[in-house]
PDB file of C-alpha atoms in Angstrom:
ATOM      1  CA  UNK A   1      93.448  67.489  96.007  1.00  0.00           C
ATOM      2  CA  UNK A   2      96.171  69.790  94.756  1.00  0.00           C
ATOM      3  CA  UNK A   3      97.104  73.008  96.485  1.00  0.00           C
ATOM      4  CA  UNK A   4      95.723  76.268  95.068  1.00  0.00           C
ATOM      5  CA  UNK A   5      98.333  78.049  92.921  1.00  0.00           C
ATOM      6  CA  UNK A   6      97.160  81.627  93.486  1.00  0.00           C
ATOM      7  CA  UNK A   7      99.863  84.062  94.651  1.00  0.00           C
ATOM      8  CA  UNK A   8      99.774  87.663  95.775  1.00  0.00           C
ATOM      9  CA  UNK A   9     102.415  90.302  96.423  1.00  0.00           C
ATOM     10  CA  UNK A  10     101.963  91.194 100.080  1.00  0.00           C
ATOM     11  CA  UNK A  11     103.215  94.616 101.071  1.00  0.00           C
ATOM     12  CA  UNK A  12     104.332  95.280 104.663  1.00  0.00           C
ATOM     13  CA  UNK A  13     101.675  97.122 106.694  1.00  0.00           C
ATOM     14  CA  UNK A  14     102.198 100.875 107.152  1.00  0.00           C
ATOM     15  CA  UNK A  15     102.679 100.513 110.921  1.00  0.00           C
ATOM     16  CA  UNK A  16     105.553  98.080 110.335  1.00  0.00           C
ATOM     17  CA  UNK A  17     107.201 100.450 107.881  1.00  0.00           C
ATOM     18  CA  UNK A  18     106.832 103.294 110.394  1.00  0.00           C
ATOM     19  CA  UNK A  19     108.549 101.217 113.102  1.00  0.00           C
ATOM     20  CA  UNK A  20     111.401 100.028 110.888  1.00  0.00           C
ATOM     21  CA  UNK A  21     114.876 101.519 110.733  1.00  0.00           C
ATOM     22  CA  UNK A  22     115.495 103.678 107.640  1.00  0.00           C
ATOM     23  CA  UNK A  23     117.652 101.752 105.197  1.00  0.00           C
ATOM     24  CA  UNK A  24     116.486  98.417 106.635  1.00  0.00           C
ATOM     25  CA  UNK A  25     112.802  98.410 105.779  1.00  0.00           C
ATOM     26  CA  UNK A  26     110.841  95.204 105.196  1.00  0.00           C
ATOM     27  CA  UNK A  27     110.164  94.521 101.546  1.00  0.00           C
ATOM     28  CA  UNK A  28     107.081  93.148  99.806  1.00  0.00           C
ATOM     29  CA  UNK A  29     107.051  89.410  99.218  1.00  0.00           C
ATOM     30  CA  UNK A  30     104.931  86.869  97.405  1.00  0.00           C
ATOM     31  CA  UNK A  31     102.787  84.383  99.311  1.00  0.00           C
ATOM     32  CA  UNK A  32     101.194  81.221  97.903  1.00  0.00           C
ATOM     33  CA  UNK A  33      97.694  80.112  98.858  1.00  0.00           C
ATOM     34  CA  UNK A  34      97.880  77.045 101.134  1.00  0.00           C
ATOM     35  CA  UNK A  35      94.279  75.895 100.688  1.00  0.00           C
ATOM     36  CA  UNK A  36      93.051  73.184  98.330  1.00  0.00           C
ATOM     37  CA  UNK A  37      92.406  74.252  94.747  1.00  0.00           C
ATOM     38  CA  UNK A  38      88.641  73.868  95.203  1.00  0.00           C
ATOM     39  CA  UNK A  39      88.216  76.426  98.013  1.00  0.00           C
ATOM     40  CA  UNK A  40      85.320  78.832  97.610  1.00  0.00           C
ATOM     41  CA  UNK A  41      86.450  81.762  99.753  1.00  0.00           C
ATOM     42  CA  UNK A  42      89.415  84.166  99.860  1.00  0.00           C
ATOM     43  CA  UNK A  43      92.886  82.743  99.359  1.00  0.00           C
ATOM     44  CA  UNK A  44      94.992  82.214 102.496  1.00  0.00           C
ATOM     45  CA  UNK A  45      98.601  81.808 103.615  1.00  0.00           C
ATOM     46  CA  UNK A  46      99.796  81.654 107.214  1.00  0.00           C
ATOM     47  CA  UNK A  47     102.206  84.450 108.087  1.00  0.00           C
ATOM     48  CA  UNK A  48     103.018  83.623 111.728  1.00  0.00           C
ATOM     49  CA  UNK A  49     101.705  81.762 114.741  1.00  0.00           C
ATOM     50  CA  UNK A  50     100.589  84.018 117.560  1.00  0.00           C
ATOM     51  CA  UNK A  51     102.535  82.374 120.369  1.00  0.00           C
ATOM     52  CA  UNK A  52     101.355  85.050 122.802  1.00  0.00           C
ATOM     53  CA  UNK A  53      97.754  84.204 121.951  1.00  0.00           C
ATOM     54  CA  UNK A  54      97.566  80.412 122.018  1.00  0.00           C
ATOM     55  CA  UNK A  55      95.252  78.874 119.468  1.00  0.00           C
ATOM     56  CA  UNK A  56      95.526  81.494 116.749  1.00  0.00           C
ATOM     57  CA  UNK A  57      97.750  82.658 113.910  1.00  0.00           C
ATOM     58  CA  UNK A  58      97.973  85.604 111.528  1.00  0.00           C
ATOM     59  CA  UNK A  59      96.997  84.728 107.984  1.00  0.00           C
ATOM     60  CA  UNK A  60      97.180  86.710 104.756  1.00  0.00           C
ATOM     61  CA  UNK A  61      93.721  86.589 103.155  1.00  0.00           C
ATOM     62  CA  UNK A  62      93.205  87.954  99.661  1.00  0.00           C
ATOM     63  CA  UNK A  63      90.910  88.144  96.675  1.00  0.00           C
ATOM     64  CA  UNK A  64      90.960  90.124  93.424  1.00  0.00           C
ATOM     65  CA  UNK A  65      90.314  93.430  95.243  1.00  0.00           C
ATOM     66  CA  UNK A  66      92.553  93.380  98.321  1.00  0.00           C
ATOM     67  CA  UNK A  67      94.931  91.528 100.631  1.00  0.00           C
ATOM     68  CA  UNK A  68      94.868  91.834 104.410  1.00  0.00           C
ATOM     69  CA  UNK A  69      96.347  90.202 107.527  1.00  0.00           C
ATOM     70  CA  UNK A  70      93.753  88.480 109.740  1.00  0.00           C
ATOM     71  CA  UNK A  71      94.104  86.784 113.127  1.00  0.00           C
ATOM     72  CA  UNK A  72      92.239  83.457 112.991  1.00  0.00           C
ATOM     73  CA  UNK A  73      91.868  80.503 115.372  1.00  0.00           C
ATOM     74  CA  UNK A  74      93.237  77.128 114.320  1.00  0.00           C
ATOM     75  CA  UNK A  75      90.999  74.417 112.857  1.00  0.00           C
ATOM     76  CA  UNK A  76      90.192  71.887 115.575  1.00  0.00           C
ATOM     77  CA  UNK A  77      89.930  68.841 113.247  1.00  0.00           C
ATOM     78  CA  UNK A  78      92.258  65.880 113.816  1.00  0.00           C
ATOM     79  CA  UNK A  79      93.226  63.186 111.313  1.00  0.00           C
ATOM     80  CA  UNK A  80      93.300  59.444 112.012  1.00  0.00           C
ATOM     81  CA  UNK A  81      96.772  59.770 113.597  1.00  0.00           C
ATOM     82  CA  UNK A  82      95.439  62.551 115.872  1.00  0.00           C
ATOM     83  CA  UNK A  83      97.437  65.229 114.048  1.00  0.00           C
ATOM     84  CA  UNK A  84      95.819  68.658 113.825  1.00  0.00           C
ATOM     85  CA  UNK A  85      94.746  70.392 110.638  1.00  0.00           C
ATOM     86  CA  UNK A  86      97.242  73.127 109.759  1.00  0.00           C
ATOM     87  CA  UNK A  87      94.580  75.565 108.541  1.00  0.00           C
ATOM     88  CA  UNK A  88      92.334  78.062 110.322  1.00  0.00           C
ATOM     89  CA  UNK A  89      88.860  77.291 111.648  1.00  0.00           C
ATOM     90  CA  UNK A  90      86.204  77.510 108.947  1.00  0.00           C
ATOM     91  CA  UNK A  91      88.619  77.147 106.012  1.00  0.00           C
ATOM     92  CA  UNK A  92      86.857  76.596 102.701  1.00  0.00           C
ATOM     93  CA  UNK A  93      88.532  73.426 101.408  1.00  0.00           C
ATOM     94  CA  UNK A  94      89.646  70.025 102.620  1.00  0.00           C
ATOM     95  CA  UNK A  95      91.820  69.810 105.715  1.00  0.00           C
ATOM     96  CA  UNK A  96      95.581  70.240 105.366  1.00  0.00           C
ATOM     97  CA  UNK A  97      96.177  66.472 105.148  1.00  0.00           C
ATOM     98  CA  UNK A  98      93.980  66.387 102.021  1.00  0.00           C
ATOM     99  CA  UNK A  99      95.986  69.097 100.209  1.00  0.00           C
ATOM    100  CA  UNK A 100      99.030  68.116  98.160  1.00  0.00           C
ATOM    101  CA  UNK A 101     101.690  70.561  97.025  1.00  0.00           C
ATOM    102  CA  UNK A 102     102.667  69.126  93.603  1.00  0.00           C
ATOM    103  CA  UNK A 103     106.071  70.872  93.643  1.00  0.00           C
ATOM    104  CA  UNK A 104     106.921  69.498  97.081  1.00  0.00           C
ATOM    105  CA  UNK A 105     105.799  66.018  96.002  1.00  0.00           C
ATOM    106  CA  UNK A 106     107.996  66.173  92.873  1.00  0.00           C
ATOM    107  CA  UNK A 107     111.042  67.274  94.889  1.00  0.00           C
ATOM    108  CA  UNK A 108     110.440  64.511  97.449  1.00  0.00           C
ATOM    109  CA  UNK A 109     110.196  61.864  94.695  1.00  0.00           C
ATOM    110  CA  UNK A 110     113.442  63.095  93.097  1.00  0.00           C
ATOM    111  CA  UNK A 111     115.276  63.118  96.433  1.00  0.00           C
ATOM    112  CA  UNK A 112     113.932  59.672  97.353  1.00  0.00           C
ATOM    113  CA  UNK A 113     115.199  58.203  94.089  1.00  0.00           C
ATOM    114  CA  UNK A 114     118.652  59.772  94.558  1.00  0.00           C
ATOM    115  CA  UNK A 115     118.911  59.073  98.311  1.00  0.00           C
ATOM    116  CA  UNK A 116     116.661  56.098  99.139  1.00  0.00           C
ATOM    117  CA  UNK A 117     118.250  55.576 102.557  1.00  0.00           C
ATOM    118  CA  UNK A 118     116.791  58.930 103.641  1.00  0.00           C
ATOM    119  CA  UNK A 119     113.268  57.853 102.706  1.00  0.00           C
ATOM    120  CA  UNK A 120     112.632  54.400 104.218  1.00  0.00           C
ATOM    121  CA  UNK A 121     109.222  52.816 103.601  1.00  0.00           C
TER     122      UNK A 121
END
């Protein structure tokens, strides 16, 4: 399945702005939903892994009304090669190995045709 194409402008939280140095404040940025296009819950994009809290990450979750950062545990599913799903537990679409980013796929195809030695079968 293709990746969801929903984006949102995520503004830095107030506490981060308060802690920043004047003249060097974090700016808003767009995030792209990482879930499959058929998900039935809020959109989601991982912001950072919580290395100090193993097993969880901070995700941006959003819908038409609001966007918010949420700490969520990782999905525990493994694929046939024993690689972990890259989404959070309870995500509303297929696992990460089922989701295809069409832009990334197109870039990979173009690079493989121009530089086949970098993309062996």
